[in-house]
Short mmCIF file of C-alpha atoms in Angstrom, two decimals:
data_model
loop_
_atom_site.label_atom_id
_atom_site.label_comp_id
_atom_site.label_asym_id
_atom_site.label_seq_id
_atom_site.Cartn_x
_atom_site.Cartn_y
_atom_site.Cartn_z
CA MET A 5 241.92 -1.01 155.32
CA ILE A 6 242.53 -0.32 159.01
CA LYS A 7 239.60 1.13 160.91
CA ASP A 8 240.31 3.28 163.99
CA LEU A 9 237.55 2.94 166.54
CA SER A 10 237.60 6.12 168.59
CA LEU A 11 235.56 6.62 171.74
CA ASP A 12 232.64 7.77 169.61
CA ALA A 13 232.56 4.47 167.75
CA LEU A 14 232.63 2.26 170.83
CA GLN A 15 229.82 1.81 173.32
CA LEU A 16 229.60 0.14 176.69
CA CYS A 17 227.16 -2.69 176.38
CA GLU A 18 224.35 -3.09 178.91
CA ARG A 19 222.42 -5.76 177.04
CA ASP A 20 222.40 -9.34 178.11
CA GLY A 21 223.44 -10.46 174.63
CA SER A 22 220.95 -13.30 174.46
CA LYS A 23 220.60 -15.16 171.22
CA SER A 24 217.73 -14.56 168.90
CA GLN A 25 214.67 -16.70 169.53
CA ASP A 26 214.51 -17.47 165.81
CA GLY A 27 215.86 -20.98 165.94
CA SER A 28 215.93 -21.23 162.15
CA MET A 29 218.68 -18.66 161.83
CA GLU A 30 222.08 -19.99 160.86
CA ALA A 31 224.67 -19.70 163.64
CA LEU A 32 227.06 -16.79 163.39
CA PRO A 33 230.78 -17.58 162.99
CA VAL A 34 233.05 -17.60 166.01
CA PRO A 35 236.15 -15.39 165.57
CA GLN A 36 239.26 -17.53 165.19
CA ASN A 37 242.99 -16.87 165.63
CA ILE A 38 242.68 -13.59 167.56
CA LYS A 39 245.72 -11.34 167.05
CA ILE A 40 246.66 -8.23 169.05
CA SER A 41 249.21 -5.76 167.64
CA ASN A 42 250.36 -2.13 167.71
CA ILE A 43 249.87 -1.94 171.47
CA THR A 44 250.27 1.47 173.15
CA CYS A 45 249.46 2.71 176.65
CA ASP A 46 245.81 3.34 175.71
CA SER A 47 245.11 1.50 172.46
CA PHE A 48 245.62 -1.73 170.52
CA LYS A 49 244.78 -3.22 167.14
CA ILE A 50 242.79 -6.44 166.97
CA CYS A 51 241.98 -8.78 164.11
CA TRP A 52 240.83 -12.37 163.65
CA ASP A 53 239.99 -14.94 160.99
CA MET A 54 236.40 -15.35 159.87
CA GLU A 55 234.48 -17.15 157.13
CA PRO A 56 234.06 -14.72 154.22
CA SER A 57 230.58 -16.02 153.44
CA SER A 58 229.28 -14.95 156.86
CA LYS A 59 230.51 -11.36 156.87
CA GLU A 60 227.38 -9.89 155.33
CA ARG A 61 225.22 -11.07 158.23
CA ILE A 62 227.46 -9.53 160.91
CA THR A 63 226.53 -6.02 162.05
CA HIS A 64 228.50 -5.72 165.29
CA TYR A 65 231.37 -7.12 167.31
CA PHE A 66 231.16 -7.63 171.07
CA ILE A 67 234.55 -7.22 172.73
CA ASP A 68 235.01 -8.58 176.25
CA LEU A 69 237.95 -6.68 177.76
CA ASN A 70 239.08 -7.39 181.33
CA LYS A 71 242.07 -6.63 183.46
CA LYS A 72 243.91 -9.90 183.87
CA GLU A 73 243.59 -9.92 187.65
CA ASN A 74 239.82 -9.99 187.22
CA LYS A 75 239.34 -13.74 186.88
CA ASN A 76 235.55 -13.62 186.54
CA SER A 77 234.60 -12.20 183.17
CA ASN A 78 230.93 -11.27 183.28
CA LYS A 79 230.21 -11.86 179.56
CA PHE A 80 227.23 -9.43 179.61
CA LYS A 81 225.55 -11.36 182.42
CA HIS A 82 225.26 -8.39 184.76
CA LYS A 83 223.47 -5.43 183.25
CA ASP A 84 224.59 -3.18 186.13
CA VAL A 85 228.28 -3.73 185.31
CA PRO A 86 228.61 -2.34 181.74
CA THR A 87 232.24 -3.25 181.09
CA LYS A 88 231.93 -4.75 177.62
CA LEU A 89 232.48 -2.93 174.35
CA VAL A 90 230.25 -2.97 171.29
CA ALA A 91 231.63 -1.92 167.90
CA LYS A 92 229.99 -1.73 164.53
CA ALA A 93 231.33 -4.33 162.14
CA VAL A 94 234.18 -2.74 160.20
CA PRO A 95 237.03 -4.09 158.09
CA LEU A 96 239.79 -5.69 160.17
CA PRO A 97 242.17 -4.98 161.78
CA MET A 98 240.56 -2.26 163.87
CA THR A 99 242.00 -0.05 166.58
CA VAL A 100 240.42 -0.03 170.02
CA ARG A 101 241.33 3.20 171.78
CA GLY A 102 240.18 4.70 175.06
CA HIS A 103 241.92 5.98 178.18
CA TRP A 104 238.77 5.43 180.22
CA PHE A 105 239.02 1.63 179.97
CA LEU A 106 242.74 1.09 179.17
CA SER A 107 245.60 1.90 181.53
CA PRO A 108 249.36 1.82 180.80
CA ARG A 109 251.45 -1.22 181.74
CA THR A 110 248.39 -3.30 182.56
CA GLU A 111 247.67 -6.92 181.61
CA TYR A 112 244.31 -7.56 179.93
CA THR A 113 242.37 -10.46 178.52
CA VAL A 114 240.17 -10.06 175.46
CA ALA A 115 237.59 -12.24 173.72
CA VAL A 116 235.25 -11.46 170.83
CA GLN A 117 231.76 -12.38 169.61
CA THR A 118 230.19 -11.62 166.26
CA ALA A 119 226.65 -10.27 166.40
CA SER A 120 223.72 -9.47 164.13
CA LYS A 121 221.28 -6.81 165.26
CA GLN A 122 217.66 -7.90 164.85
CA THR A 123 214.62 -5.86 163.89
CA ASP A 124 213.42 -5.91 167.51
CA GLY A 125 216.71 -4.36 168.68
CA ASP A 126 218.04 -7.57 170.20
CA TYR A 127 221.17 -9.36 168.97
CA ALA A 128 221.84 -12.79 167.58
CA ILE A 129 225.38 -13.65 168.68
CA SER A 130 228.06 -16.24 168.14
CA GLU A 131 229.87 -18.19 170.80
CA TRP A 132 232.82 -16.43 172.44
CA SER A 133 236.22 -16.73 170.82
CA GLU A 134 239.27 -17.97 172.64
CA ILE A 135 240.65 -15.63 175.30
CA VAL A 136 243.85 -13.79 174.39
CA GLU A 137 246.15 -11.95 176.81
CA PHE A 138 248.19 -8.80 176.21
CA CYS A 139 249.82 -5.98 178.17
CA THR A 140 249.50 -2.28 177.37
CA GLY A 141 252.62 -0.17 176.86
CA ASP A 142 254.39 2.78 178.46
CA TYR A 143 253.67 6.45 177.97
CA SER A 144 254.97 7.71 174.64
CA THR A 145 256.94 10.94 174.31
CA VAL A 146 253.64 12.61 173.34
CA HIS A 147 252.18 11.72 176.73
CA LEU A 148 255.38 12.66 178.56
CA ASN A 149 255.37 16.04 176.85
CA GLN A 150 251.85 16.56 178.20
CA LEU A 151 253.15 15.80 181.70
CA LEU A 152 256.11 18.09 181.09
CA GLU A 153 253.83 20.97 180.18
CA LYS A 154 251.77 20.43 183.34
CA ALA A 155 254.91 20.38 185.48
CA GLU A 156 256.18 23.61 183.93
CA VAL A 157 253.03 25.41 185.09
CA ILE A 158 253.81 24.91 188.79
CA ALA A 159 257.63 24.76 188.77
CA GLY A 160 258.03 28.26 190.21
CA ARG A 161 261.05 30.51 190.17
CA MET A 162 264.61 29.25 189.96
CA LEU A 163 266.98 29.14 192.94
CA PRO A 164 270.78 28.66 192.83
CA LEU A 165 272.41 25.36 193.76
CA SER A 166 276.00 24.19 194.03
CA VAL A 167 275.82 20.49 194.93
CA PHE A 168 273.90 17.29 194.31
CA TYR A 169 273.37 15.09 197.36
CA ARG A 170 272.28 11.55 198.19
CA ASN A 171 271.12 10.38 201.61
CA GLN A 172 271.40 6.78 202.76
CA ASN A 173 272.15 4.88 205.97
CA LYS A 174 275.72 4.32 207.13
CA GLU A 175 275.65 0.68 206.04
CA TYR A 176 275.00 1.71 202.43
CA PHE A 177 278.18 3.76 202.25
CA ASP A 178 280.19 1.11 204.12
CA HIS A 179 279.06 -1.46 201.56
CA ALA A 180 280.00 0.86 198.68
CA ARG A 181 283.51 1.24 200.07
CA GLU A 182 284.08 -2.41 200.96
CA GLU A 183 282.23 -4.28 198.20
CA GLN A 184 281.85 -1.89 195.26
CA GLY A 185 285.28 -0.31 194.93
CA SER A 186 284.21 2.87 196.76
CA ARG A 187 281.57 3.49 194.12
CA MET A 188 277.82 3.98 194.29
CA LEU A 189 276.46 1.64 191.62
CA GLN A 190 273.27 2.07 189.63
CA SER A 191 270.02 0.45 190.72
CA VAL A 192 266.82 -0.01 188.73
CA LYS A 193 264.27 2.77 189.07
CA ASP A 194 261.41 1.57 191.27
CA ASN A 195 257.69 1.81 190.44
CA SER A 196 257.03 5.15 192.10
CA GLY A 197 255.34 7.89 190.11
CA SER A 198 253.15 7.57 187.03
CA HIS A 199 252.09 4.03 186.20
CA GLY A 200 252.95 4.54 182.54
CA SER A 201 256.43 5.97 183.04
CA PRO A 202 258.88 4.27 180.63
CA ILE A 203 261.74 4.50 183.13
CA SER A 204 260.08 2.62 186.01
CA GLY A 205 261.53 -0.85 186.39
CA LYS A 206 263.87 -0.28 183.43
CA LEU A 207 266.27 2.65 183.75
CA GLU A 208 269.33 2.13 185.97
CA GLY A 209 270.91 5.01 187.82
CA VAL A 210 272.08 6.60 191.06
CA PHE A 211 269.46 8.81 192.65
CA PHE A 212 270.24 12.34 193.82
CA SER A 213 268.46 15.38 195.20
CA CYS A 214 269.29 19.01 194.52
CA ASN A 215 266.60 21.16 196.17
CA THR A 216 267.86 23.83 198.56
CA GLU A 217 266.27 25.69 201.45
CA PHE A 218 264.97 29.11 200.47
CA ASN A 219 266.48 30.91 203.45
CA THR A 220 269.95 29.30 203.43
CA GLY A 221 270.55 28.30 199.83
CA LYS A 222 271.86 24.97 201.11
CA PRO A 223 270.42 21.41 201.12
CA PRO A 224 267.88 20.75 203.90
CA GLN A 225 269.15 18.99 207.00
CA ASP A 226 266.24 16.53 207.07
CA SER A 227 265.85 13.55 204.71
CA PRO A 228 263.54 10.54 204.23
CA TYR A 229 266.35 8.25 203.13
CA GLY A 230 269.00 8.18 205.84
CA ARG A 231 271.16 10.27 208.17
CA HIS A 232 274.35 10.04 206.10
CA ARG A 233 274.74 12.26 203.06
CA PHE A 234 277.04 12.16 200.06
CA GLU A 235 277.57 15.61 198.52
CA VAL A 236 279.24 16.28 195.17
CA LYS A 237 279.87 19.53 193.32
CA ALA A 238 277.17 20.01 190.71
CA ASP A 239 279.56 20.38 187.78
CA LEU A 240 280.98 16.89 188.31
CA LEU A 241 277.63 15.35 187.37
CA PHE A 242 275.96 18.09 185.34
CA ASN A 243 277.98 19.85 182.65
CA LEU A 244 278.08 20.52 178.93
CA ASP A 245 278.93 16.87 178.26
CA THR A 246 275.67 15.76 179.89
CA ASN A 247 272.19 15.40 178.45
CA LEU A 248 269.14 16.20 180.57
CA TYR A 249 265.77 14.46 180.20
CA PHE A 250 262.31 14.85 181.71
CA GLY A 251 261.16 11.55 183.27
CA ASP A 252 257.94 12.04 185.23
CA PHE A 253 255.64 14.34 187.22
CA TYR A 254 253.57 13.08 190.14
CA CYS A 255 252.30 13.54 193.69
CA MET A 256 251.46 11.17 196.55
CA TYR A 257 248.12 12.41 197.91
CA THR A 258 249.89 15.48 199.36
CA ALA A 259 250.45 19.08 198.32
CA TYR A 260 254.02 18.26 197.26
CA HIS A 261 254.71 17.55 193.61
CA TYR A 262 257.74 15.69 192.31
CA VAL A 263 259.57 15.95 188.98
CA ILE A 264 261.95 13.17 187.94
CA LEU A 265 264.89 14.25 185.76
CA VAL A 266 267.61 12.11 184.22
CA LEU A 267 271.24 13.20 183.84
CA ALA A 268 273.06 11.06 181.28
CA PRO A 269 276.64 11.56 180.04
CA LYS A 270 276.49 11.98 176.27
CA GLY A 271 276.85 8.68 174.43
CA SER A 272 276.40 6.51 177.53
CA ALA A 273 274.02 3.53 177.64
CA GLY A 274 271.67 5.56 179.81
CA ASP A 275 271.76 8.40 177.30
CA GLU A 276 270.80 6.06 174.46
CA PHE A 277 267.96 4.60 176.54
CA CYS A 278 266.54 8.05 177.34
CA LYS A 279 267.03 9.47 173.87
CA ALA A 280 264.54 6.95 172.49
CA ARG A 281 261.94 7.40 175.24
CA LEU A 282 262.08 10.73 177.08
CA PRO A 283 261.75 14.42 176.16
CA ALA A 284 265.16 16.11 176.13
CA LEU A 285 265.53 19.42 177.97
CA ASP A 286 267.70 22.39 177.03
CA LEU A 287 270.51 22.51 179.62
CA SER A 288 270.42 26.27 179.94
CA ASN A 289 266.75 26.98 179.30
CA ASN A 290 264.17 24.83 181.06
CA ARG A 291 261.88 25.25 184.08
CA PHE A 292 263.42 22.61 186.36
CA LEU A 293 267.23 22.36 186.42
CA THR A 294 269.66 24.50 184.46
CA CYS A 295 273.39 24.65 183.76
CA LYS A 296 274.67 27.86 182.20
CA GLN A 297 278.22 28.75 181.22
CA GLU A 298 279.53 32.16 182.28
CA GLU A 299 281.92 34.29 180.23
CA ASP A 300 284.87 33.02 182.27
CA GLY A 301 283.93 29.42 181.44
CA SER A 302 282.51 28.57 184.88
CA LEU A 303 279.14 26.89 185.23
CA VAL A 304 276.21 28.13 187.32
CA PHE A 305 273.24 26.00 188.33
CA HIS A 306 269.62 26.66 189.30
CA HIS A 307 266.66 24.49 190.34
CA ALA A 308 262.89 25.02 190.44
CA GLN A 309 261.62 26.18 193.81
CA ASP A 310 258.08 24.79 193.84
CA VAL A 311 258.63 21.14 192.89
CA ILE A 312 260.80 18.48 194.52
CA LEU A 313 263.36 17.26 192.02
CA GLU A 314 264.48 13.64 191.91
CA VAL A 315 267.58 13.36 189.73
CA ILE A 316 268.78 10.05 188.28
CA TYR A 317 272.42 9.93 187.20
CA THR A 318 272.88 7.02 184.83
CA GLU A 319 276.52 6.10 185.63
CA PRO A 320 278.34 4.81 188.76
CA VAL A 321 279.58 7.58 191.06
CA ASP A 322 282.95 7.37 192.83
CA LEU A 323 282.80 8.35 196.50
CA ALA A 324 286.20 10.01 196.09
CA ILE A 325 284.72 12.90 194.08
CA GLY A 326 282.57 14.04 197.02
CA THR A 327 282.18 13.85 200.79
CA VAL A 328 280.07 11.76 203.17
CA ALA A 329 278.90 13.25 206.45
CA GLU A 330 276.06 12.81 208.95
CA ILE A 331 273.22 15.34 208.77
CA SER A 332 272.01 17.18 211.85
CA GLY A 333 268.31 16.86 211.05
CA HIS A 334 265.77 14.06 211.16
CA GLN A 335 264.99 11.09 208.94
CA LEU A 336 261.47 11.91 207.72
CA MET A 337 260.21 8.51 206.63
CA SER A 338 256.78 9.88 205.69
CA MET A 339 258.40 11.85 202.85
CA SER A 340 259.93 8.79 201.19
CA THR A 341 258.91 8.20 197.57
CA VAL A 342 260.13 4.59 197.39
CA ASN A 343 257.51 2.72 195.29
CA ALA A 344 255.08 5.56 196.05
CA LYS A 345 251.76 5.40 194.22
CA LYS A 346 250.64 8.43 192.24
CA ASP A 347 247.40 10.12 193.25
CA PRO A 348 245.08 9.31 190.29
CA SER A 349 242.62 12.07 191.25
CA CYS A 350 245.06 14.99 191.17
CA LYS A 351 244.17 17.36 188.33
CA THR A 352 247.56 19.05 188.52
CA CYS A 353 249.72 16.07 187.54
CA ASN A 354 247.49 13.62 185.65
CA ILE A 355 246.79 13.35 181.93
CA SER A 356 243.94 11.51 180.23
CA VAL A 357 245.75 8.25 179.39
CA GLY A 358 245.39 6.27 182.60
CA ARG A 359 247.63 6.86 185.58
#
């Protein structure tokens, strides 16, 4: 039997956990061979070996859970720092679940004590088990769909677009021509955005923008990423042979909100990666970026007005299919999202599974 310990079944312990003063009581067994399994972004299953003859005396388990960077586990010593969990003794394995003490992609240490609640309300406890380390997982598609729904609320009306563009410095494009066969090669997505995003540090792609200015219908002349811009007609990257995925929704302590989308040619390695991890979007009917085929066979494109779209194309891009030119505006470094940290207090773009 697997017992799921929800938030209602777990308590934060503020007791000092001192042993019973009854010296005649037989010592409680120390949990052995701790095993962690079924790890998600905000839960894990835990079990251990224990002497069958001692189970009847055990009423509770004390679980000492710490982020790995916290080297000094308090082991109940400080009543004003209630970071330890208390669970009623249930059949093992049990699931520990709670977004308020577990964050995605975070390393933790865990140790366990067995305990027997006494008539005076105090606990007799065992020694601590060995310390075991584990790392929580990425957001699941369930969590990403929650982010998707939040992003849809503020996406705004759709504006037409005709090109995707990528800004970099001159040296970047020189290197692409001289060392990469005149191609822009994929790079690994950095750690900007939601901490639990399954694409951060894993998905490879070439990063593009597509937002246009409301009054001109063209890309803005300013950019955080460099004064040289590669532009490519939208249909060369986004067409009926492309799949579109929702990747993330975040902000950086400002009023601007960002949506990360992934464009992956059907059947490509990037497409297979995203298919298993990200919500797929309908090409012609979504709130962020659309591609619709007209009666004459031509494609028309639109983007959301009220969010900044960051588009990852999962394949190399040949410079020959577009143009490179210097922009007339400024390089706005303060707008860069490179390794940007998500605002954990924003109610618009956060969900209740860590940040």
